[in-house]
Amino acid sequence: MKRLLLVVVLVGITKLPAVAQPDSFRFEQLEGLQEAERRPVVVFISADWCRYCSRMKMSTLQDERVVKLLNESFYFVSLNAEEKKDTPFYGHTFKYRPTGNETGVHELAEQLGSINGHLSFPTLSVLNADMEIIYQHGGYLSAKELSTILALVKKEQKK
């Protein structure tokens, strides 16, 4: 009986559908990637404690349409706004900046994610191939909303 149960469990696990995820890159890779193929960059800025960030990672960023658009036409970078590791990006090193006891924010998250001087989570920033911000959105985006935005950016960048 135990063997039969084990076989059923193993068969069930192997038949689970694979979760789609966008190819993810690091900031230090972008310069070389842009030399090989110029593409817009989508930066997803989040924090570990943010419920909406987690929800967006588990739903929106695993949607097949979104993943396909990101993988075919963009470079995707996920940035933890509270990352304490230095991040080199186009000749500048961005650092974690403490703001209090056990709190702080990464300089790159502030640079790319601040909208009207305020950083909220999640924030999506789209950069063109020259690393200029061309679109920002603060707050949760559904898969339908994000795929619409990505399709518009893709269309605009082809002009």
mmCIF file of C-alpha atoms in Angstrom:
data_model
loop_
_atom_site.group_PDB
_atom_site.id
_atom_site.type_symbol
_atom_site.label_atom_id
_atom_site.label_comp_id
_atom_site.label_asym_id
_atom_site.label_seq_id
_atom_site.Cartn_x
_atom_site.Cartn_y
_atom_site.Cartn_z
ATOM 1 C CA MET A 1 0.000 0.000 0.000
ATOM 2 C CA LYS A 2 2.826 2.408 0.884
ATOM 3 C CA ARG A 3 4.517 1.711 -2.475
ATOM 4 C CA LEU A 4 1.320 2.402 -4.362
ATOM 5 C CA LEU A 5 0.881 5.680 -2.507
ATOM 6 C CA LEU A 6 4.494 6.623 -3.219
ATOM 7 C CA VAL A 7 4.064 5.861 -6.938
ATOM 8 C CA VAL A 8 0.850 7.917 -7.097
ATOM 9 C CA VAL A 9 2.537 10.856 -5.354
ATOM 10 C CA LEU A 10 5.594 10.719 -7.625
ATOM 11 C CA VAL A 11 3.490 10.503 -10.779
ATOM 12 C CA GLY A 12 1.368 13.404 -9.572
ATOM 13 C CA ILE A 13 4.424 15.552 -8.902
ATOM 14 C CA THR A 14 5.992 14.874 -12.275
ATOM 15 C CA LYS A 15 2.809 15.863 -14.090
ATOM 16 C CA LEU A 16 2.620 19.328 -12.546
ATOM 17 C CA PRO A 17 2.818 22.033 -15.203
ATOM 18 C CA ALA A 18 6.074 23.955 -15.347
ATOM 19 C CA VAL A 19 5.779 27.486 -14.013
ATOM 20 C CA ALA A 20 6.716 30.063 -16.606
ATOM 21 C CA GLN A 21 9.217 32.646 -15.443
ATOM 22 C CA PRO A 22 10.920 35.471 -17.289
ATOM 23 C CA ASP A 23 14.630 35.180 -17.982
ATOM 24 C CA SER A 24 16.201 37.374 -15.317
ATOM 25 C CA PHE A 25 19.449 39.303 -15.632
ATOM 26 C CA ARG A 26 21.678 41.307 -13.293
ATOM 27 C CA PHE A 27 22.432 44.986 -13.830
ATOM 28 C CA GLU A 28 26.101 44.273 -14.403
ATOM 29 C CA GLN A 29 25.142 42.087 -17.397
ATOM 30 C CA LEU A 30 23.110 44.740 -19.212
ATOM 31 C CA GLU A 31 25.960 46.596 -20.896
ATOM 32 C CA GLY A 32 27.211 43.430 -22.605
ATOM 33 C CA LEU A 33 23.693 42.334 -23.471
ATOM 34 C CA GLN A 34 22.936 45.704 -25.073
ATOM 35 C CA GLU A 35 26.094 45.419 -27.177
ATOM 36 C CA ALA A 36 24.873 42.060 -28.487
ATOM 37 C CA GLU A 37 21.220 43.045 -28.985
ATOM 38 C CA ARG A 38 19.624 46.372 -28.093
ATOM 39 C CA ARG A 39 16.399 45.910 -26.154
ATOM 40 C CA PRO A 40 14.373 47.848 -23.583
ATOM 41 C CA VAL A 41 14.908 46.807 -19.965
ATOM 42 C CA VAL A 42 12.087 46.062 -17.543
ATOM 43 C CA VAL A 43 13.039 46.549 -13.891
ATOM 44 C CA PHE A 44 10.741 45.123 -11.236
ATOM 45 C CA ILE A 45 11.478 46.889 -7.933
ATOM 46 C CA SER A 46 10.188 45.181 -4.817
ATOM 47 C CA ALA A 47 10.760 44.550 -1.118
ATOM 48 C CA ASP A 48 10.654 41.202 0.697
ATOM 49 C CA TRP A 49 7.931 42.348 3.112
ATOM 50 C CA CYS A 50 5.633 43.698 0.352
ATOM 51 C CA ARG A 51 2.496 41.542 -0.127
ATOM 52 C CA TYR A 52 1.651 43.109 -3.482
ATOM 53 C CA CYS A 53 5.188 42.477 -4.715
ATOM 54 C CA SER A 54 4.923 38.798 -3.784
ATOM 55 C CA ARG A 55 1.511 38.548 -5.376
ATOM 56 C CA MET A 56 2.799 40.126 -8.583
ATOM 57 C CA LYS A 57 5.785 37.749 -8.655
ATOM 58 C CA MET A 58 3.517 34.729 -8.178
ATOM 59 C CA SER A 59 0.836 35.730 -10.678
ATOM 60 C CA THR A 60 1.615 38.539 -13.125
ATOM 61 C CA LEU A 61 5.271 37.648 -13.662
ATOM 62 C CA GLN A 62 4.393 33.985 -14.234
ATOM 63 C CA ASP A 63 1.672 34.631 -16.794
ATOM 64 C CA GLU A 64 2.555 32.979 -20.110
ATOM 65 C CA ARG A 65 1.823 36.091 -22.217
ATOM 66 C CA VAL A 66 3.895 38.317 -19.950
ATOM 67 C CA VAL A 67 6.793 35.839 -19.800
ATOM 68 C CA LYS A 68 6.789 35.433 -23.587
ATOM 69 C CA LEU A 69 6.847 39.209 -24.183
ATOM 70 C CA LEU A 70 9.597 39.736 -21.596
ATOM 71 C CA ASN A 71 11.783 36.912 -22.906
ATOM 72 C CA GLU A 72 11.421 37.798 -26.597
ATOM 73 C CA SER A 73 11.648 41.596 -26.538
ATOM 74 C CA PHE A 74 13.087 42.836 -23.220
ATOM 75 C CA TYR A 75 15.786 42.273 -20.656
ATOM 76 C CA PHE A 76 14.163 41.686 -17.258
ATOM 77 C CA VAL A 77 15.807 42.620 -13.961
ATOM 78 C CA SER A 78 14.322 42.072 -10.515
ATOM 79 C CA LEU A 79 15.642 44.508 -7.908
ATOM 80 C CA ASN A 80 15.145 44.090 -4.172
ATOM 81 C CA ALA A 81 14.999 47.700 -2.955
ATOM 82 C CA GLU A 82 16.563 46.661 0.347
ATOM 83 C CA GLU A 83 19.468 44.697 -1.186
ATOM 84 C CA LYS A 84 22.642 45.404 0.772
ATOM 85 C CA LYS A 85 25.035 44.298 -1.968
ATOM 86 C CA ASP A 86 26.753 46.950 -4.122
ATOM 87 C CA THR A 87 25.505 46.980 -7.705
ATOM 88 C CA PRO A 88 27.733 48.151 -10.568
ATOM 89 C CA PHE A 89 25.729 49.644 -13.424
ATOM 90 C CA TYR A 90 27.149 51.522 -16.422
ATOM 91 C CA GLY A 91 30.268 52.832 -14.715
ATOM 92 C CA HIS A 92 28.714 53.672 -11.354
ATOM 93 C CA THR A 93 28.457 51.556 -8.203
ATOM 94 C CA PHE A 94 25.145 51.894 -6.399
ATOM 95 C CA LYS A 95 25.051 51.083 -2.684
ATOM 96 C CA TYR A 96 22.629 50.303 0.099
ATOM 97 C CA ARG A 97 21.875 53.397 2.136
ATOM 98 C CA PRO A 98 20.716 52.824 5.739
ATOM 99 C CA THR A 99 17.799 55.017 6.790
ATOM 100 C CA GLY A 100 17.364 53.782 10.371
ATOM 101 C CA ASN A 101 17.745 50.745 12.606
ATOM 102 C CA GLU A 102 17.611 47.691 10.319
ATOM 103 C CA THR A 103 16.040 49.746 7.518
ATOM 104 C CA GLY A 104 17.378 51.273 4.363
ATOM 105 C CA VAL A 105 17.075 51.459 0.616
ATOM 106 C CA HIS A 106 19.329 50.686 -2.301
ATOM 107 C CA GLU A 107 20.414 53.772 -4.261
ATOM 108 C CA LEU A 108 19.590 52.108 -7.577
ATOM 109 C CA ALA A 109 16.023 51.403 -6.436
ATOM 110 C CA GLU A 110 15.654 55.097 -5.597
ATOM 111 C CA GLN A 111 17.117 56.176 -8.929
ATOM 112 C CA LEU A 112 14.961 53.881 -11.044
ATOM 113 C CA GLY A 113 11.821 53.622 -8.960
ATOM 114 C CA SER A 114 11.118 57.031 -7.482
ATOM 115 C CA ILE A 115 8.042 58.661 -8.958
ATOM 116 C CA ASN A 116 7.567 62.305 -7.959
ATOM 117 C CA GLY A 117 10.255 61.824 -5.293
ATOM 118 C CA HIS A 118 8.513 58.824 -3.713
ATOM 119 C CA LEU A 119 9.452 55.143 -3.894
ATOM 120 C CA SER A 120 6.601 52.674 -3.458
ATOM 121 C CA PHE A 121 6.376 48.934 -3.919
ATOM 122 C CA PRO A 122 6.076 47.310 -6.308
ATOM 123 C CA THR A 123 7.345 49.682 -8.977
ATOM 124 C CA LEU A 124 7.915 48.780 -12.582
ATOM 125 C CA SER A 125 10.393 50.880 -14.562
ATOM 126 C CA VAL A 126 11.028 50.449 -18.258
ATOM 127 C CA LEU A 127 14.298 51.737 -19.689
ATOM 128 C CA ASN A 128 15.112 52.130 -23.353
ATOM 129 C CA ALA A 129 18.281 50.599 -24.789
ATOM 130 C CA ASP A 130 20.153 53.789 -23.817
ATOM 131 C CA MET A 131 19.167 53.173 -20.166
ATOM 132 C CA GLU A 132 16.773 56.146 -20.003
ATOM 133 C CA ILE A 133 13.536 55.713 -18.079
ATOM 134 C CA ILE A 134 10.666 55.712 -20.571
ATOM 135 C CA TYR A 135 7.882 54.379 -18.341
ATOM 136 C CA GLN A 136 7.199 53.912 -14.626
ATOM 137 C CA HIS A 137 4.285 52.491 -12.708
ATOM 138 C CA GLY A 138 3.972 52.368 -8.943
ATOM 139 C CA GLY A 139 1.673 49.651 -7.652
ATOM 140 C CA TYR A 140 0.352 46.245 -8.558
ATOM 141 C CA LEU A 141 -0.200 45.358 -12.223
ATOM 142 C CA SER A 142 -2.304 42.452 -13.426
ATOM 143 C CA ALA A 143 -1.019 40.209 -16.211
ATOM 144 C CA LYS A 144 -3.422 41.855 -18.649
ATOM 145 C CA GLU A 145 -2.265 45.361 -17.681
ATOM 146 C CA LEU A 146 1.433 44.461 -17.862
ATOM 147 C CA SER A 147 1.127 42.623 -21.185
ATOM 148 C CA THR A 148 -0.656 45.688 -22.640
ATOM 149 C CA ILE A 149 2.125 47.985 -21.404
ATOM 150 C CA LEU A 150 4.850 45.688 -22.737
ATOM 151 C CA ALA A 151 3.155 45.401 -26.126
ATOM 152 C CA LEU A 152 2.898 49.203 -26.379
ATOM 153 C CA VAL A 153 6.548 49.702 -25.415
ATOM 154 C CA LYS A 154 7.616 47.022 -27.889
ATOM 155 C CA LYS A 155 5.612 48.680 -30.663
ATOM 156 C CA GLU A 156 6.972 52.148 -29.808
ATOM 157 C CA GLN A 157 10.594 50.937 -29.704
ATOM 158 C CA LYS A 158 10.305 49.488 -33.224
ATOM 159 C CA LYS A 159 9.550 52.942 -34.675
#
